[in-house]
Coordinates of C-alpha atoms in Angstrom, one line a residue:
X52 CA 21.0 -15.4 -6.9
X53 CA 23.1 -12.2 -7.1
X54 CA 21.8 -9.0 -5.5
X55 CA 24.8 -6.7 -5.5
X56 CA 24.6 -2.9 -5.9
X57 CA 27.9 -3.1 -7.8
X58 CA 26.6 -5.2 -10.7
X59 CA 24.0 -2.5 -11.5
X60 CA 24.6 0.6 -13.6
X61 CA 23.3 3.1 -11.1
X62 CA 20.9 5.4 -12.7
X63 CA 20.2 7.4 -9.5
X64 CA 22.2 10.3 -8.0
X65 CA 21.3 10.0 -4.3
X66 CA 23.9 8.8 -1.9
X67 CA 23.1 7.0 1.3
X68 CA 24.1 3.9 3.3
X69 CA 22.8 1.4 0.8
X70 CA 24.2 -1.8 2.4
X71 CA 22.7 -0.8 5.8
X72 CA 19.3 -0.5 4.3
X73 CA 19.5 -3.8 2.4
X74 CA 20.1 -5.4 5.7
X75 CA 17.3 -3.4 7.3
X76 CA 14.9 -4.6 4.6
X77 CA 15.9 -8.2 4.8
X78 CA 15.7 -8.3 8.6
X79 CA 12.2 -6.9 8.2
X80 CA 11.5 -9.6 5.6
X81 CA 12.2 -12.3 8.3
X82 CA 9.5 -11.1 10.6
X83 CA 6.3 -10.6 8.5
X84 CA 3.0 -10.1 10.4
X85 CA -0.6 -10.0 9.4
X86 CA -2.9 -7.0 9.4
X87 CA -3.4 -5.4 12.9
X88 CA -0.7 -7.7 14.3
X89 CA 2.4 -5.8 13.2
X90 CA 3.7 -5.3 16.8
X91 CA 7.2 -6.8 16.2
X92 CA 7.4 -4.8 12.9
X93 CA 6.5 -1.6 14.8
X94 CA 9.2 -2.2 17.4
X95 CA 11.8 -3.0 14.8
X96 CA 11.2 0.2 12.9
X97 CA 11.1 2.4 16.0
X98 CA 14.3 0.9 17.4
X99 CA 15.9 1.8 14.1
X100 CA 14.6 5.4 14.2
X101 CA 15.8 5.9 17.7
X102 CA 19.4 5.6 16.4
X103 CA 19.0 8.5 14.0
X104 CA 20.8 11.7 14.4
X105 CA 18.4 14.5 15.4
X106 CA 16.0 11.9 16.8
X107 CA 15.0 14.4 19.5
X108 CA 13.4 16.6 16.8
X109 CA 10.8 14.0 15.8
X110 CA 7.2 13.9 17.1
X111 CA 5.8 10.4 17.4
X112 CA 2.1 9.6 17.4
X113 CA 1.1 5.9 17.9
X114 CA -2.2 4.5 16.7
X115 CA -3.2 1.3 18.6
X116 CA -2.5 -1.4 18.2
X117 CA 0.3 -1.1 15.6
X118 CA 0.1 2.0 13.4
X119 CA 2.1 5.3 14.0
X120 CA 3.3 8.4 12.3
X121 CA 6.3 10.7 12.8
X122 CA 6.3 14.5 12.2
X123 CA 9.3 16.6 11.5
X124 CA 9.1 20.4 11.4
X125 CA 11.3 22.3 8.9
X126 CA 14.1 24.5 10.0
X127 CA 14.7 26.5 6.8
X128 CA 13.6 29.9 5.8
X129 CA 9.8 30.2 5.7
X130 CA 8.3 29.9 2.3
X131 CA 6.2 33.1 1.9
X132 CA 4.3 31.7 -1.1
X133 CA 2.8 29.0 1.1
X134 CA -0.8 29.2 2.2
X135 CA 0.3 28.1 5.6
X136 CA 1.0 30.3 8.7
X137 CA 4.4 31.9 8.4
X138 CA 5.2 31.6 12.1
X139 CA 8.8 30.5 12.4
X140 CA 8.7 27.3 14.5
X141 CA 12.4 27.2 15.0
X142 CA 11.7 30.0 17.6
X143 CA 8.9 28.4 19.5
X144 CA 7.4 25.1 20.5
X145 CA 3.7 24.5 20.0
X146 CA 1.3 21.6 20.3
X147 CA -0.7 23.2 17.5
X148 CA 1.9 23.1 14.8
X149 CA -0.2 20.6 12.7
X150 CA -3.1 23.0 12.6
X151 CA -0.9 26.0 11.8
X152 CA 1.7 24.8 9.4
X153 CA 1.5 23.2 5.9
X154 CA 1.8 19.4 6.2
X155 CA 3.1 17.0 3.5
X156 CA 2.6 13.3 4.1
X157 CA 4.4 10.2 2.8
X158 CA 2.9 6.8 3.5
X159 CA 4.1 3.2 3.8
X160 CA 2.2 0.0 4.7
X161 CA 3.3 -2.5 7.4
X162 CA 1.5 -5.8 7.0
X163 CA 2.3 -9.0 5.2
X164 CA 0.2 -11.8 3.6
X165 CA -1.0 -15.2 4.7
X166 CA 1.2 -17.1 2.3
X167 CA 4.0 -19.7 2.5
X168 CA 7.2 -18.1 1.2
X169 CA 8.9 -20.0 -1.6
X170 CA 11.7 -17.6 -2.5
X171 CA 14.5 -19.8 -1.2
X172 CA 16.4 -16.7 0.0
X173 CA 18.5 -17.0 3.2
X174 CA 16.5 -14.2 4.8
X175 CA 13.1 -15.9 4.3
X176 CA 10.2 -15.5 6.7
X177 CA 10.6 -17.0 10.1
X178 CA 6.9 -16.9 10.7
X179 CA 5.3 -20.0 9.1
X180 CA 2.4 -19.2 6.7
X181 CA 3.2 -15.5 6.6
X182 CA 5.3 -13.7 4.0
X183 CA 6.1 -10.2 2.8
X184 CA 4.9 -11.2 -0.7
X185 CA 3.6 -7.7 -1.5
X186 CA 6.8 -5.7 -0.9
X187 CA 5.6 -3.7 2.1
X188 CA 9.0 -4.4 3.7
X189 CA 10.5 -2.4 0.8
X190 CA 8.0 0.4 1.2
X191 CA 8.9 0.6 4.9
X192 CA 12.6 0.7 4.0
X193 CA 12.1 3.6 1.6
X194 CA 10.1 5.7 4.1
X195 CA 12.4 5.0 7.0
X196 CA 15.5 5.8 4.9
X197 CA 13.8 9.0 3.7
X198 CA 13.1 10.0 7.3
X199 CA 16.7 9.6 8.3
X200 CA 17.8 11.4 5.2
X201 CA 15.6 14.4 5.9
X202 CA 16.5 14.6 9.6
X203 CA 20.0 15.5 8.4
X204 CA 18.6 18.2 6.0
X205 CA 15.9 20.0 8.0
X206 CA 17.3 23.3 6.8
X207 CA 16.0 22.5 3.3
X208 CA 12.5 22.3 4.6
X209 CA 10.8 25.7 5.2
X210 CA 10.0 26.3 8.9
X211 CA 6.3 26.8 8.1
X212 CA 6.1 23.3 6.7
X213 CA 6.2 19.9 8.4
X214 CA 6.7 16.4 7.0
X215 CA 4.6 13.5 8.2
X216 CA 5.8 9.9 7.8
X217 CA 2.8 7.5 7.9
X218 CA 3.4 3.9 8.9
X219 CA 0.0 2.4 8.2
X220 CA -1.1 -1.1 9.4
X221 CA -3.5 -3.4 7.7
X222 CA -3.4 -2.4 4.0
X223 CA -4.3 -5.9 2.9
X224 CA -8.1 -5.6 3.2
X225 CA -7.8 -4.7 6.9
X226 CA -9.2 -1.1 7.0
X227 CA -5.8 0.3 8.0
X228 CA -6.2 3.6 6.2
X229 CA -9.7 4.1 7.5
X230 CA -8.4 3.6 11.1
X231 CA -5.5 6.0 10.6
X232 CA -7.8 8.7 9.2
X233 CA -10.1 8.2 12.1
X234 CA -7.2 8.8 14.4
X235 CA -6.5 12.1 12.7
X236 CA -3.4 11.2 10.7
X237 CA -4.5 13.8 8.1
X238 CA -4.8 16.6 10.5
X239 CA -2.8 19.5 9.0
X240 CA -1.9 17.6 5.9
X241 CA -2.5 19.3 2.6
X242 CA -1.1 16.7 0.2
X243 CA 0.1 13.1 0.4
X244 CA 2.4 10.8 -1.6
X245 CA 2.9 7.0 -1.7
X246 CA 4.6 4.2 -3.6
X247 CA 3.9 0.6 -4.6
X248 CA 6.6 -1.5 -6.2
X249 CA 5.7 -3.2 -9.5
X250 CA 7.7 -5.9 -11.2
X251 CA 5.8 -5.2 -14.4
X252 CA 8.2 -2.2 -14.7
X253 CA 12.0 -2.5 -14.7
X254 CA 14.2 -1.1 -12.0
X255 CA 14.6 2.6 -12.8
X256 CA 11.2 2.9 -14.3
X257 CA 8.6 5.1 -12.6
X258 CA 4.9 4.7 -13.4
X259 CA 2.9 7.8 -13.1
X260 CA -0.1 9.6 -14.6
X261 CA -2.9 11.9 -13.6
X262 CA -6.3 10.3 -12.9
X263 CA -7.1 6.7 -12.1
X264 CA -4.1 4.5 -11.2
X265 CA -5.8 1.5 -9.5
X266 CA -9.3 0.0 -9.3
X267 CA -11.8 0.1 -6.5
X268 CA -12.0 -3.0 -4.4
X269 CA -15.0 -4.7 -2.8
X270 CA -14.8 -7.9 -0.9
X271 CA -17.8 -10.2 -1.1
X272 CA -18.9 -13.1 1.1
X273 CA -21.6 -15.5 0.1
X274 CA -22.9 -17.8 2.8
X275 CA -24.9 -20.7 1.4
X276 CA -27.3 -22.6 3.7
X277 CA -28.7 -25.9 2.4
X278 CA -29.6 -29.1 4.1
X279 CA -26.9 -31.4 5.4
X280 CA -27.0 -35.2 5.3
X281 CA -25.2 -38.5 4.5
X282 CA -23.0 -38.6 1.5
X283 CA -24.8 -41.7 0.3
X284 CA -28.2 -40.0 0.1
X285 CA -27.8 -36.7 -1.6
X286 CA -31.4 -36.8 -2.7
X287 CA -32.4 -36.2 0.9
X288 CA -30.1 -33.2 1.2
X289 CA -29.6 -29.8 -0.4
X290 CA -25.8 -29.6 -0.9
X291 CA -24.4 -26.1 -0.4
X292 CA -21.3 -27.3 -2.2
X293 CA -23.2 -28.1 -5.4
X294 CA -25.0 -24.8 -5.1
X295 CA -21.7 -23.0 -4.5
X296 CA -20.2 -24.5 -7.6
X297 CA -23.1 -23.2 -9.7
X298 CA -22.8 -19.8 -8.2
X299 CA -19.1 -19.6 -8.8
X300 CA -19.6 -20.6 -12.5
X301 CA -22.2 -17.8 -12.9
X302 CA -20.0 -15.2 -11.1
X303 CA -17.2 -15.9 -13.6
X304 CA -19.6 -14.9 -16.4
X305 CA -20.7 -11.6 -15.1
X306 CA -17.9 -9.3 -16.4
X307 CA -17.7 -11.3 -19.7
X308 CA -21.4 -11.4 -20.5
X309 CA -23.2 -8.7 -18.6
X310 CA -20.8 -5.7 -18.3
X311 CA -19.9 -3.4 -21.2
X312 CA -16.4 -4.5 -22.4
X313 CA -15.4 -0.8 -22.5
X314 CA -15.8 -0.7 -18.7
X315 CA -12.8 -2.6 -17.2
X316 CA -13.9 -4.8 -14.3
X317 CA -13.1 -8.1 -12.6
X318 CA -15.0 -10.6 -10.4
X319 CA -12.7 -13.2 -8.8
X320 CA -13.4 -16.0 -6.3
X321 CA -10.4 -16.7 -4.1
X322 CA -12.0 -18.8 -1.4
X323 CA -14.6 -21.6 -1.3
X324 CA -15.0 -23.7 1.9
X325 CA -17.6 -26.3 2.9
X326 CA -17.6 -29.5 4.8
X327 CA -15.1 -31.4 6.9
X328 CA -15.1 -34.9 5.6
X329 CA -15.8 -36.8 2.4
X330 CA -19.0 -38.7 3.3
X331 CA -21.0 -35.9 5.0
X332 CA -22.9 -33.2 3.0
X333 CA -22.5 -30.0 5.1
X334 CA -25.3 -27.6 5.9
X335 CA -23.3 -24.5 4.9
X336 CA -20.6 -23.4 2.5
X337 CA -18.8 -20.0 2.1
X338 CA -17.6 -18.2 -1.0
X339 CA -15.3 -15.2 -0.8
X340 CA -13.9 -13.0 -3.5
X341 CA -13.2 -9.5 -4.9
X342 CA -14.8 -7.1 -7.3
X343 CA -12.6 -4.5 -9.1
X344 CA -13.9 -1.6 -11.3
X345 CA -13.3 2.0 -12.1
X346 CA -16.8 3.4 -12.7
X347 CA -19.2 3.7 -9.8
X348 CA -22.1 2.7 -12.0
X349 CA -20.3 -0.4 -13.1
X350 CA -19.4 -1.2 -9.5
X351 CA -23.0 -1.0 -8.3
X352 CA -24.3 -3.0 -11.3
X353 CA -21.9 -5.8 -10.4
X354 CA -23.1 -5.7 -6.8
X355 CA -26.7 -6.2 -8.1
X356 CA -25.9 -8.9 -10.6
X357 CA -23.8 -10.9 -8.1
X358 CA -26.4 -10.6 -5.4
X359 CA -29.3 -11.6 -7.6
X360 CA -27.4 -14.5 -9.3
X361 CA -26.4 -15.9 -5.9
X362 CA -29.8 -15.7 -4.4
X363 CA -31.7 -17.0 -7.4
X364 CA -29.4 -20.0 -7.9
X365 CA -29.6 -20.9 -4.2
X366 CA -33.4 -20.5 -4.3
X367 CA -33.6 -22.8 -7.3
X368 CA -31.8 -25.4 -5.2
X369 CA -34.2 -25.0 -2.2
X370 CA -31.3 -23.2 -0.4
X371 CA -30.5 -19.7 0.8
X372 CA -27.6 -17.4 -0.1
X373 CA -26.7 -14.5 2.3
X374 CA -24.6 -12.0 0.4
X375 CA -22.4 -9.3 2.0
X376 CA -20.3 -6.8 0.1
X377 CA -17.7 -4.6 1.8
X378 CA -15.9 -1.6 0.3
X379 CA -12.2 -1.9 0.9
X380 CA -11.0 1.0 -1.2
X381 CA -12.2 3.3 -3.9
X382 CA -10.4 4.1 -7.2
X383 CA -6.8 5.3 -6.5
X384 CA -7.1 8.6 -8.4
X385 CA -4.1 10.9 -8.7
X386 CA -4.9 14.6 -8.3
X387 CA -4.3 16.3 -11.6
X388 CA -2.7 19.5 -10.3
X389 CA -0.3 17.7 -7.9
X390 CA 0.7 15.2 -10.6
X391 CA 1.3 17.7 -13.3
X392 CA 2.9 20.5 -11.2
X393 CA 4.8 18.5 -8.6
X394 CA 5.2 14.8 -9.2
X395 CA 5.9 14.8 -13.0
X396 CA 8.5 17.6 -12.7
X397 CA 10.1 15.7 -9.8
X398 CA 10.4 12.5 -11.9
X399 CA 11.9 14.6 -14.8
X400 CA 14.5 16.0 -12.3
X401 CA 15.6 12.4 -11.5
X402 CA 16.1 11.5 -15.2
X403 CA 14.4 8.2 -14.5
X404 CA 12.3 6.5 -17.2
X405 CA 8.8 7.7 -16.6
X406 CA 6.0 5.5 -17.9
X407 CA 2.3 6.0 -18.2
X408 CA 1.5 2.8 -20.1
X409 CA -0.2 -0.3 -18.5
X410 CA -2.1 2.0 -16.3
X411 CA -4.5 2.0 -14.6
X412 CA -4.2 -1.6 -13.2
X413 CA -6.9 -3.7 -11.6
X414 CA -5.0 -3.9 -8.3
X415 CA -6.4 -1.7 -5.5
X416 CA -5.1 0.3 -2.6
X417 CA -6.7 1.7 0.5
X418 CA -4.5 4.7 -0.2
X419 CA -7.5 5.8 -2.1
X420 CA -9.2 6.7 1.2
X421 CA -6.5 9.4 1.8
X422 CA -7.1 10.7 -1.7
X423 CA -10.8 11.0 -0.9
X424 CA -9.9 13.5 1.9
X425 CA -7.0 15.5 0.4
X426 CA -5.1 15.8 -2.9
X427 CA -2.7 12.9 -3.3
X428 CA -0.4 11.1 -5.8
X429 CA 0.4 7.4 -5.9
X430 CA 3.4 6.2 -7.9
X431 CA 4.6 2.9 -9.2
X432 CA 8.2 2.0 -8.5
X433 CA 9.8 -0.3 -11.0
X434 CA 11.1 -3.5 -9.4
X435 CA 11.5 -6.0 -12.3
X436 CA 14.8 -7.5 -13.5
X437 CA 16.0 -11.0 -14.5
X438 CA 16.0 -12.0 -10.8
X439 CA 12.6 -10.4 -9.9
X440 CA 9.9 -11.5 -12.4
X441 CA 7.1 -12.7 -10.1
X442 CA 4.2 -10.5 -9.5
X443 CA 3.1 -9.6 -5.9
X444 CA 0.9 -11.9 -3.9
X445 CA 3.0 -14.9 -5.1
X446 CA 5.0 -17.1 -2.7
X447 CA 8.0 -16.7 -5.0
X448 CA 7.9 -12.9 -5.0
X449 CA 10.6 -10.9 -3.2
X450 CA 11.0 -7.1 -3.1
X451 CA 13.9 -5.9 -5.2
X452 CA 16.4 -4.0 -3.0
X453 CA 17.8 -2.3 -6.1
X454 CA 14.5 -0.3 -6.3
X455 CA 15.1 1.5 -2.9
X456 CA 17.4 4.3 -4.0
X457 CA 15.0 5.2 -6.9
X458 CA 12.1 5.5 -4.5
X459 CA 14.2 7.6 -2.1
X460 CA 15.3 10.0 -4.8
X461 CA 11.8 10.5 -6.1
X462 CA 10.6 11.5 -2.7
X463 CA 13.5 14.0 -2.3
X464 CA 12.9 15.4 -5.7
X465 CA 9.2 16.0 -4.9
X466 CA 10.3 18.2 -2.0
X467 CA 12.8 20.0 -4.2
X468 CA 10.1 20.9 -6.6
X469 CA 7.7 21.8 -3.8
X470 CA 10.2 24.1 -2.0
X471 CA 12.5 25.2 -4.8
X472 CA 15.5 23.9 -2.9
X473 CA 18.3 21.5 -3.5
X474 CA 18.2 18.5 -1.2
X475 CA 20.4 16.0 -2.9

């Protein structure tokens, strides 16, 4: 499989050490780690950052066990139109800069998925059963490259502003954003931006619109308790596997039969476990899955229908169903003002192909928890080409390195629009 920068008609203007960051990303790809276990990933990133020119100007804050963020204060002329304090922080050092200056955050996620990689690439995962099949290695690469790029251009950032580079653990249903917020990662931050790569869009395409971009996400667990027994005498048992099968069949009918077709929603079962051998009926079985929706009323109705159906089916089989539903992330909802006044003008400056079709999507992001607190914009970064057709969360998927410069340039253009400066 070819993956050369030279074979692509470069549609971006930014210049940086492309080959170095291809290697960086692929080295990251070799060491995927699950949510809250990203210690090797954290070390790898920080070791890279320590090599940057002007490293002494960063302010590092670590969030145990694996998250962290890095702040960089601008060194340019203060922007008088800002609502922030106009103290010139080139002239003084203060521990209170993040409460006195205007902060802009950019976020990446760190974790990988519990999947067997099937890409066949020579930089494949060295951790069995774990793979970067969602492209977080690419997101890390863009953010880290952006940090290095801006450390060399601090004079383009007003001195009454600071930039925060968020490295968030546990995006994959692990509560990572919630943890980062609890540890005050949004202190001083007035707006936030983030990416997700998407092979539905071609390299060079940027997906963006105001309003909903991604669905809310609830994880549900249904624990069924029946009566165990010998496989030869099912009439003396109450099989939680049989009951589970009935429940799963019913759950697959909820959105098709009981939810208004004008309200997009999904109920998916991704896990069903029960028993340990073929001739024993177990006492318990467990079903796990996800609920996706855009309207709060629809979301709560699905909760009610799922709970009622599970409990009634179990009761009809003289069994019990214990249902637990956990909110992972709300609707990823782009702030209208930031989208229209900053993000869209930034994309237009790049000249990239901006798309608003195929959105919103039923995928979800705990990035939405940041947007609950402050204005934010989430952007889709095109990653599809003839060599990258698999969607994320598939063992054959691999992040497309050709997307990296497009993401980097978009971030730079956002700051250009925000500050009225030239960064590239």
